[in-house]
Amino acid sequence: MSDDIRTKIGLRPVINVSGTMTSLGASIVVPEAIAAMTAILPQFVEINDLQRKASAVIARLTGGEAGFVTASCSSGISLAVAAAITGNNLLAIEKLPDVASEKNEVILQMGHVVSYGAPVDQAIRLAGGKTVLVGQATSTHRFHMENAITEKTAAAVYVVSHHVVNYGLLHLTEFVEIAHAKGVPVIVDAASEYDLKLFLAQGADIVLYSGHKFLGGPTSGIVTGKKELVRNAFLQNMGIGRGMKVGKESVYGVMAALEAWEKRDHSGIRERETGYLNLWKQTLDGRPGVTALIEPDPTNNPLDRLRVVISAQEAHISAWDLAAALGRGNPPVIVRDHEVEHHYFYLDPCNLHPGQETIVATRLGEELDKARASNEIIATPIENRSRHRFDGVLNWPD
Ligand SMILES: *Cc1c(COP(=O)(O)O)cnc(C)c1O
């Protein structure tokens, strides 16, 4: 029997070529963070002092004046919005999500209203914020934002992500310029971005990252930025932040992951990932109905992915049926299929253990060979995907 912990407890030993997904357990936690968490778990600490130490590490790596660790990037958004609404008023902090003042409006571009597993505007509303959408899905102009800011505006939220509409919207520098002209702080959701300094350098007042994505830390969120705003976000731990708390192991684990990030062999990792992409491309090139293209990350993270475009007529299987077959296989291979209705999915190389790249190549070849050998074309209606999307979770825990 395999000594894989997952098989031991009856879970499927999935191989993750979909990216950093909460639904799959985020990322491979780096050994430095695992060691740090193990070391601190049996000890008592004064938690606000530990967060002071975290603040220094976060400040050094991000260029922020201060920082702290919270449960997730999503909770970071709520805490930052809460900070902008309550300031350091401890009573107002206890009263949230009820707001005493009318100054609770939060500007958000319509093209940024995304779901990362839950809606971003809900993270704002949880903190007592009232989302004010500006522009349309694919266009925000300066006048949209300028006219939306009033004396009721508490903050403006900007999302950096492959999820957002990637054209026609205000760029961060412009967004900051318009907000700051009226004294409104800018909160940036940079959950999945590798660049720890860029958004503060572009003028954001507070920036949120996930600790468990590219950093390979424990499940957590990192808050960084202007000291007063960060402090007021930290104070929310006596209010809505309580339900979003992290323990000593996550705070210390993030500190270790950040320090490991500083020393990581980034170009070596990139090279290894490029090797995976080339292997998969070689496996796919020349197969009927399959086009494999290496593409850069849409938000300029130093990461490429392989786009696998499938013509069902020639490959004898649709992109979504191929993705599903890989996910059902042995071992299950989970591909990045957000855009599969357009007849392609991506293979993301950044969450693989060495050796898994060849299993992925083998499984791709096997499923494509099987489909080609079949006389019928496997192409279930795409509508079935949305119809049955939540079947599993709605039956949970059965
Ligand atoms: C992943 C993600 C989040 C949520 O991050 P968590 O740390 O998992 O809460 C928020 N925003 C964007 C753009 C994301 O990609």
Short mmCIF file of C-alpha atoms and ligand atoms in Angstrom, two decimals:
data_model
loop_
_atom_site.label_atom_id
_atom_site.label_comp_id
_atom_site.label_asym_id
_atom_site.label_seq_id
_atom_site.Cartn_x
_atom_site.Cartn_y
_atom_site.Cartn_z
CA MET A 1 0.00 0.00 0.00
CA SER A 2 1.15 3.49 -0.80
CA ASP A 3 2.45 5.60 2.08
CA ASP A 4 0.71 8.64 0.58
CA ILE A 5 -1.24 10.18 3.48
CA ARG A 6 -4.15 10.79 1.15
CA THR A 7 -4.60 7.15 0.17
CA LYS A 8 -4.29 6.15 3.82
CA ILE A 9 -7.25 8.29 4.80
CA GLY A 10 -9.31 7.46 1.74
CA LEU A 11 -8.73 10.55 -0.37
CA ARG A 12 -7.89 10.59 -4.05
CA PRO A 13 -4.19 11.30 -4.71
CA VAL A 14 -4.82 14.20 -7.07
CA ILE A 15 -2.12 15.76 -9.20
CA ASN A 16 -2.62 19.51 -9.42
CA VAL A 17 -1.97 21.13 -12.80
CA SER A 18 -4.70 23.71 -12.25
CA GLY A 19 -2.80 26.33 -10.24
CA THR A 20 -3.17 27.41 -6.65
CA MET A 21 -6.69 26.39 -5.73
CA THR A 22 -8.30 26.55 -2.31
CA SER A 23 -10.42 23.58 -3.38
CA LEU A 24 -7.29 21.46 -3.78
CA GLY A 25 -5.44 22.62 -0.69
CA ALA A 26 -3.73 25.73 -2.13
CA SER A 27 -0.01 25.03 -2.55
CA ILE A 28 2.90 22.85 -1.47
CA VAL A 29 4.00 24.40 1.82
CA VAL A 30 7.75 25.08 1.80
CA PRO A 31 9.90 23.08 4.25
CA GLU A 32 10.99 26.27 6.07
CA ALA A 33 7.37 27.09 6.94
CA ILE A 34 6.63 23.51 8.02
CA ALA A 35 9.66 23.54 10.32
CA ALA A 36 8.70 26.92 11.77
CA MET A 37 5.15 25.81 12.49
CA THR A 38 6.31 22.59 14.11
CA ALA A 39 8.75 24.51 16.31
CA ILE A 40 6.26 27.06 17.62
CA LEU A 41 3.15 24.90 18.04
CA PRO A 42 4.03 23.55 21.53
CA GLN A 43 5.02 26.99 22.90
CA PHE A 44 3.06 29.87 24.39
CA VAL A 45 3.74 33.24 22.86
CA GLU A 46 2.42 36.74 23.32
CA ILE A 47 0.55 36.84 20.10
CA ASN A 48 0.62 40.61 19.51
CA ASP A 49 4.39 40.52 19.98
CA LEU A 50 4.64 37.69 17.45
CA GLN A 51 2.58 39.83 15.07
CA ARG A 52 5.03 42.71 15.76
CA LYS A 53 7.84 40.42 14.56
CA ALA A 54 5.73 39.49 11.54
CA SER A 55 5.18 43.19 10.88
CA ALA A 56 8.93 43.75 10.61
CA VAL A 57 9.39 40.86 8.16
CA ILE A 58 6.39 41.90 6.07
CA ALA A 59 7.58 45.51 6.02
CA ARG A 60 11.05 44.48 4.89
CA LEU A 61 9.78 42.30 2.04
CA THR A 62 6.94 44.51 0.83
CA GLY A 63 8.20 48.02 1.47
CA GLY A 64 5.13 48.67 3.64
CA GLU A 65 5.36 50.60 6.91
CA ALA A 66 3.75 47.75 8.85
CA GLY A 67 1.93 44.48 8.33
CA PHE A 68 0.28 41.50 9.98
CA VAL A 69 -0.95 38.02 9.24
CA THR A 70 -4.63 37.13 9.04
CA ALA A 71 -6.63 34.08 8.02
CA SER A 72 -6.76 34.70 4.27
CA CYS A 73 -6.52 37.38 1.66
CA SER A 74 -10.30 37.48 1.70
CA SER A 75 -10.34 38.29 5.40
CA GLY A 76 -7.63 40.88 4.71
CA ILE A 77 -10.04 42.66 2.37
CA SER A 78 -12.73 42.70 5.07
CA LEU A 79 -10.31 43.93 7.75
CA ALA A 80 -8.91 46.67 5.52
CA VAL A 81 -12.39 47.89 4.59
CA ALA A 82 -13.39 47.77 8.27
CA ALA A 83 -10.30 49.83 9.12
CA ALA A 84 -11.26 52.48 6.61
CA ILE A 85 -14.77 52.65 8.10
CA THR A 86 -14.03 52.60 11.84
CA GLY A 87 -10.55 54.04 12.17
CA ASN A 88 -9.29 53.23 15.66
CA ASN A 89 -12.68 53.69 17.35
CA LEU A 90 -12.93 50.54 19.49
CA LEU A 91 -16.66 50.89 19.97
CA ALA A 92 -17.27 51.23 16.22
CA ILE A 93 -15.07 48.15 15.77
CA GLU A 94 -17.28 46.15 18.15
CA LYS A 95 -20.46 47.32 16.43
CA LEU A 96 -19.51 46.11 12.94
CA PRO A 97 -21.07 45.06 10.64
CA ASP A 98 -23.49 47.74 11.87
CA VAL A 99 -22.01 51.09 11.01
CA ALA A 100 -22.39 54.22 13.06
CA SER A 101 -21.32 56.66 10.39
CA GLU A 102 -22.62 56.96 6.86
CA LYS A 103 -19.07 56.95 5.61
CA ASN A 104 -19.05 53.31 4.56
CA GLU A 105 -19.17 53.39 0.77
CA VAL A 106 -16.51 51.44 -1.08
CA ILE A 107 -15.71 52.10 -4.71
CA LEU A 108 -15.19 49.05 -6.94
CA GLN A 109 -14.90 48.88 -10.73
CA MET A 110 -17.64 46.68 -12.21
CA GLY A 111 -15.02 44.71 -14.14
CA HIS A 112 -13.41 43.82 -10.79
CA VAL A 113 -16.49 42.20 -9.25
CA VAL A 114 -15.13 38.69 -9.40
CA SER A 115 -15.51 35.48 -7.50
CA TYR A 116 -12.38 33.82 -6.17
CA GLY A 117 -14.57 31.08 -4.69
CA ALA A 118 -16.77 33.70 -3.01
CA PRO A 119 -17.73 37.16 -4.29
CA VAL A 120 -15.22 39.95 -3.61
CA ASP A 121 -18.06 42.37 -2.83
CA GLN A 122 -19.20 40.08 -0.02
CA ALA A 123 -15.83 40.57 1.69
CA ILE A 124 -16.63 44.31 1.58
CA ARG A 125 -20.19 43.91 2.85
CA LEU A 126 -19.07 41.66 5.72
CA ALA A 127 -17.15 44.63 7.07
CA GLY A 128 -20.16 46.94 6.94
CA GLY A 129 -19.08 48.39 3.60
CA LYS A 130 -21.55 49.38 0.94
CA THR A 131 -20.18 48.61 -2.50
CA VAL A 132 -20.54 51.36 -5.06
CA LEU A 133 -19.91 49.95 -8.52
CA VAL A 134 -18.33 52.24 -11.08
CA GLY A 135 -18.25 51.88 -14.85
CA GLN A 136 -19.45 48.90 -16.84
CA ALA A 137 -18.11 45.37 -17.09
CA THR A 138 -15.59 46.29 -19.78
CA SER A 139 -15.12 50.02 -19.30
CA THR A 140 -14.37 52.40 -16.49
CA HIS A 141 -13.52 55.97 -17.31
CA ARG A 142 -12.13 58.59 -14.98
CA PHE A 143 -15.47 60.39 -14.86
CA HIS A 144 -17.19 57.26 -13.55
CA MET A 145 -14.91 57.10 -10.55
CA GLU A 146 -14.57 60.85 -9.97
CA ASN A 147 -18.34 61.25 -9.78
CA ALA A 148 -18.84 58.24 -7.53
CA ILE A 149 -16.63 59.60 -4.75
CA THR A 150 -18.57 61.58 -2.14
CA GLU A 151 -18.23 62.44 1.53
CA LYS A 152 -19.66 58.96 2.20
CA THR A 153 -16.76 57.20 0.50
CA ALA A 154 -14.60 55.25 2.94
CA ALA A 155 -12.27 53.41 0.56
CA ALA A 156 -11.69 52.17 -2.96
CA VAL A 157 -10.88 48.53 -3.68
CA TYR A 158 -8.75 47.41 -6.64
CA VAL A 159 -8.43 43.76 -7.65
CA VAL A 160 -5.33 42.47 -9.45
CA SER A 161 -6.13 39.08 -10.93
CA HIS A 162 -6.52 36.92 -14.01
CA HIS A 163 -10.19 36.83 -12.97
CA VAL A 164 -10.85 40.52 -13.73
CA VAL A 165 -11.71 42.06 -17.09
CA ASN A 166 -8.28 42.76 -18.52
CA TYR A 167 -8.96 45.75 -20.75
CA GLY A 168 -10.88 49.02 -20.69
CA LEU A 169 -10.61 49.55 -16.94
CA LEU A 170 -8.65 52.07 -14.89
CA HIS A 171 -5.05 51.11 -14.19
CA LEU A 172 -3.95 51.12 -10.59
CA THR A 173 -1.88 54.30 -10.89
CA GLU A 174 -4.85 56.21 -12.27
CA PHE A 175 -7.22 54.66 -9.74
CA VAL A 176 -4.88 55.79 -6.95
CA GLU A 177 -4.54 59.27 -8.39
CA ILE A 178 -8.32 59.77 -8.53
CA ALA A 179 -8.90 58.31 -5.05
CA HIS A 180 -6.07 60.23 -3.41
CA ALA A 181 -7.19 63.52 -4.97
CA LYS A 182 -10.28 63.15 -2.77
CA GLY A 183 -8.51 61.70 0.26
CA VAL A 184 -9.81 58.15 -0.24
CA PRO A 185 -7.50 55.24 0.69
CA VAL A 186 -6.90 52.48 -1.87
CA ILE A 187 -7.05 48.82 -0.88
CA VAL A 188 -5.48 46.35 -3.34
CA ASP A 189 -6.37 42.67 -3.49
CA ALA A 190 -3.16 41.14 -4.86
CA ALA A 191 -3.87 37.64 -3.54
CA SER A 192 -2.08 35.76 -6.25
CA GLU A 193 0.63 38.21 -7.30
CA TYR A 194 4.33 37.41 -6.95
CA ASP A 195 5.47 41.03 -6.77
CA LEU A 196 5.41 41.99 -3.11
CA LYS A 197 6.39 45.62 -3.67
CA LEU A 198 4.81 46.83 -6.89
CA PHE A 199 1.33 47.84 -5.72
CA LEU A 200 2.50 49.80 -2.69
CA ALA A 201 5.08 51.42 -4.95
CA GLN A 202 2.23 52.38 -7.29
CA GLY A 203 0.55 54.23 -4.45
CA ALA A 204 -1.80 51.72 -2.80
CA ASP A 205 -2.40 52.40 0.88
CA ILE A 206 -2.89 48.80 1.90
CA VAL A 207 -2.25 45.58 -0.05
CA LEU A 208 -3.46 42.07 0.67
CA TYR A 209 -1.76 38.84 -0.38
CA SER A 210 -2.52 35.19 0.23
CA GLY A 211 0.10 33.38 2.28
CA HIS A 212 -0.80 30.01 0.79
CA LYS A 213 -0.46 30.76 -2.90
CA PHE A 214 2.89 31.44 -4.61
CA LEU A 215 4.61 31.90 -1.23
CA GLY A 216 3.96 28.33 -0.13
CA GLY A 217 3.03 29.39 3.38
CA PRO A 218 0.23 28.05 5.58
CA THR A 219 -3.35 29.08 4.83
CA SER A 220 -3.26 32.77 5.67
CA GLY A 221 -3.44 36.33 4.43
CA ILE A 222 -0.83 39.08 4.55
CA VAL A 223 -1.78 42.70 5.17
CA THR A 224 0.77 45.40 4.39
CA GLY A 225 0.85 49.15 3.86
CA LYS A 226 0.55 52.47 5.68
CA LYS A 227 1.06 52.05 9.38
CA GLU A 228 -2.10 53.74 10.62
CA LEU A 229 -4.39 51.87 8.26
CA VAL A 230 -2.66 48.56 8.96
CA ARG A 231 -2.96 49.19 12.70
CA ASN A 232 -6.66 49.98 12.35
CA ALA A 233 -7.08 46.75 10.37
CA PHE A 234 -5.20 44.87 13.12
CA LEU A 235 -7.55 46.32 15.75
CA GLN A 236 -10.43 44.58 13.95
CA ASN A 237 -9.17 41.37 15.59
CA MET A 238 -11.23 42.61 18.56
CA GLY A 239 -14.27 42.66 16.29
CA ILE A 240 -15.11 41.02 12.99
CA GLY A 241 -11.54 39.73 12.74
CA ARG A 242 -12.11 37.29 15.59
CA GLY A 243 -13.79 34.81 13.30
CA MET A 244 -10.89 35.17 10.89
CA LYS A 245 -8.12 34.63 13.38
CA VAL A 246 -4.84 32.86 12.77
CA GLY A 247 -2.85 31.02 15.36
CA LYS A 248 0.81 31.36 16.25
CA GLU A 249 1.72 28.62 13.76
CA SER A 250 0.30 30.55 10.82
CA VAL A 251 1.91 33.84 11.85
CA TYR A 252 5.29 32.20 12.30
CA GLY A 253 4.81 29.97 9.26
CA VAL A 254 4.20 33.02 7.08
CA MET A 255 7.30 34.74 8.46
CA ALA A 256 9.35 31.67 7.49
CA ALA A 257 7.70 31.43 4.06
CA LEU A 258 8.48 35.11 3.39
CA GLU A 259 12.12 34.66 4.37
CA ALA A 260 12.34 31.52 2.23
CA TRP A 261 10.82 33.48 -0.67
CA GLU A 262 13.65 35.98 -0.38
CA LYS A 263 16.20 33.20 -0.82
CA ARG A 264 14.28 31.06 -3.30
CA ASP A 265 16.02 30.10 -6.53
CA HIS A 266 13.37 31.79 -8.66
CA SER A 267 15.13 31.30 -11.99
CA GLY A 268 15.88 27.65 -11.21
CA ILE A 269 12.20 27.05 -10.51
CA ARG A 270 11.21 28.84 -13.70
CA GLU A 271 13.61 26.64 -15.64
CA ARG A 272 12.18 23.48 -14.12
CA GLU A 273 8.64 24.63 -14.94
CA THR A 274 9.65 25.43 -18.52
CA GLY A 275 10.95 21.87 -18.77
CA TYR A 276 7.53 20.53 -17.75
CA LEU A 277 5.79 22.75 -20.30
CA ASN A 278 8.11 21.60 -23.08
CA LEU A 279 7.56 17.95 -22.16
CA TRP A 280 3.78 18.36 -22.31
CA LYS A 281 3.99 20.30 -25.54
CA GLN A 282 6.11 17.56 -27.12
CA THR A 283 3.59 14.98 -25.95
CA LEU A 284 0.73 16.90 -27.58
CA ASP A 285 2.31 18.31 -30.74
CA GLY A 286 1.25 16.51 -33.89
CA ARG A 287 -1.81 14.88 -32.36
CA PRO A 288 -4.94 15.41 -34.44
CA GLY A 289 -7.18 18.18 -33.12
CA VAL A 290 -4.75 19.28 -30.41
CA THR A 291 -2.87 22.57 -30.34
CA ALA A 292 -0.49 23.30 -27.45
CA LEU A 293 0.71 26.85 -26.83
CA ILE A 294 3.00 28.13 -24.10
CA GLU A 295 1.51 31.39 -22.78
CA PRO A 296 2.62 33.95 -20.20
CA ASP A 297 0.61 34.60 -17.05
CA PRO A 298 -2.07 37.26 -17.69
CA THR A 299 -1.01 39.46 -14.76
CA ASN A 300 2.70 39.24 -15.54
CA ASN A 301 3.67 36.84 -12.80
CA PRO A 302 6.91 35.08 -13.81
CA LEU A 303 5.04 31.94 -14.81
CA ASP A 304 3.96 30.36 -18.10
CA ARG A 305 1.20 27.87 -18.68
CA LEU A 306 0.38 25.49 -21.52
CA ARG A 307 -2.87 26.24 -23.32
CA VAL A 308 -4.29 23.01 -24.75
CA VAL A 309 -6.82 23.74 -27.50
CA ILE A 310 -8.99 20.81 -28.53
CA SER A 311 -11.01 20.34 -31.70
CA ALA A 312 -13.55 17.69 -30.78
CA GLN A 313 -14.15 16.72 -34.41
CA GLU A 314 -10.55 15.67 -34.87
CA ALA A 315 -9.54 14.66 -31.36
CA HIS A 316 -12.85 12.77 -30.92
CA ILE A 317 -13.32 14.35 -27.51
CA SER A 318 -14.27 17.85 -26.34
CA ALA A 319 -11.96 19.91 -24.16
CA TRP A 320 -14.34 19.59 -21.19
CA ASP A 321 -14.79 15.85 -21.59
CA LEU A 322 -11.02 15.43 -21.77
CA ALA A 323 -10.59 17.56 -18.64
CA ALA A 324 -13.23 15.46 -16.87
CA ALA A 325 -11.63 12.18 -18.00
CA LEU A 326 -8.26 13.31 -16.66
CA GLY A 327 -9.91 14.28 -13.38
CA ARG A 328 -11.58 10.86 -13.07
CA GLY A 329 -8.43 8.96 -13.98
CA ASN A 330 -5.87 7.13 -11.95
CA PRO A 331 -4.23 9.14 -10.61
CA PRO A 332 -6.65 12.05 -10.98
CA VAL A 333 -5.09 14.94 -12.90
CA ILE A 334 -6.88 18.24 -12.27
CA VAL A 335 -6.39 20.77 -15.09
CA ARG A 336 -7.11 24.51 -15.15
CA ASP A 337 -10.49 24.58 -16.86
CA HIS A 338 -12.00 28.01 -16.07
CA GLU A 339 -12.36 28.82 -19.77
CA VAL A 340 -13.06 25.35 -21.10
CA GLU A 341 -16.26 26.45 -22.88
CA HIS A 342 -13.89 28.03 -25.40
CA HIS A 343 -12.48 24.56 -26.17
CA TYR A 344 -9.25 24.88 -24.23
CA PHE A 345 -7.81 24.32 -20.81
CA TYR A 346 -4.45 25.12 -19.28
CA LEU A 347 -1.79 23.04 -17.63
CA ASP A 348 -0.19 24.97 -14.78
CA PRO A 349 3.30 23.73 -13.81
CA CYS A 350 3.73 25.52 -10.49
CA ASN A 351 2.32 23.00 -8.00
CA LEU A 352 3.98 19.75 -9.04
CA HIS A 353 6.21 17.42 -7.11
CA PRO A 354 9.15 16.21 -9.21
CA GLY A 355 8.14 13.23 -11.35
CA GLN A 356 4.47 14.16 -11.56
CA GLU A 357 5.12 15.95 -14.87
CA THR A 358 5.70 12.60 -16.60
CA ILE A 359 2.51 11.14 -15.13
CA VAL A 360 0.63 14.14 -16.51
CA ALA A 361 2.18 13.60 -19.94
CA THR A 362 1.33 9.88 -19.87
CA ARG A 363 -2.26 10.50 -18.82
CA LEU A 364 -2.75 13.12 -21.56
CA GLY A 365 -1.44 10.68 -24.16
CA GLU A 366 -3.57 7.80 -22.86
CA GLU A 367 -6.84 9.74 -22.89
CA LEU A 368 -6.17 11.26 -26.31
CA ASP A 369 -5.22 7.85 -27.78
CA LYS A 370 -8.36 6.31 -26.32
CA ALA A 371 -10.56 9.06 -27.77
CA ARG A 372 -8.97 8.82 -31.21
CA ALA A 373 -9.46 5.05 -31.22
CA SER A 374 -13.15 5.43 -30.51
CA ASN A 375 -15.57 5.76 -33.42
CA GLU A 376 -17.85 8.17 -31.67
CA ILE A 377 -17.01 11.71 -30.71
CA ILE A 378 -17.25 12.27 -26.98
CA ALA A 379 -18.80 15.72 -26.68
CA THR A 380 -21.37 16.10 -23.92
CA PRO A 381 -23.39 19.34 -24.03
CA ILE A 382 -21.44 22.12 -22.27
CA GLU A 383 -24.68 23.11 -20.53
CA ASN A 384 -24.47 19.94 -18.46
CA ARG A 385 -21.46 21.38 -16.70
CA SER A 386 -23.30 24.37 -15.30
CA ARG A 387 -26.42 22.35 -14.59
CA HIS A 388 -24.51 19.88 -12.43
CA ARG A 389 -21.80 22.17 -11.10
CA PHE A 390 -22.97 22.17 -7.47
CA ASP A 391 -24.40 18.64 -7.29
CA GLY A 392 -21.49 17.36 -5.24
CA VAL A 393 -21.31 20.12 -2.68
CA LEU A 394 -25.09 20.28 -2.27
CA ASN A 395 -24.94 16.64 -1.20
CA TRP A 396 -22.05 17.16 1.17
CA PRO A 397 -21.15 15.32 3.42
CA ASP A 398 -22.73 12.41 1.52
C1 LIG B 1 -7.29 33.62 -4.20
C2 LIG B 1 -7.81 34.99 -4.31
C3 LIG B 1 -8.44 35.59 -3.24
C4 LIG B 1 -8.73 34.86 -1.98
O1 LIG B 1 -7.57 34.60 -1.29
P1 LIG B 1 -7.66 33.74 0.04
O2 LIG B 1 -6.35 33.98 0.67
O3 LIG B 1 -7.83 32.32 -0.40
O4 LIG B 1 -8.80 34.25 0.80
C5 LIG B 1 -8.85 36.89 -3.34
N1 LIG B 1 -8.66 37.57 -4.47
C6 LIG B 1 -8.06 37.04 -5.55
C7 LIG B 1 -7.86 37.87 -6.76
C8 LIG B 1 -7.62 35.71 -5.51
O5 LIG B 1 -7.02 35.17 -6.56
#
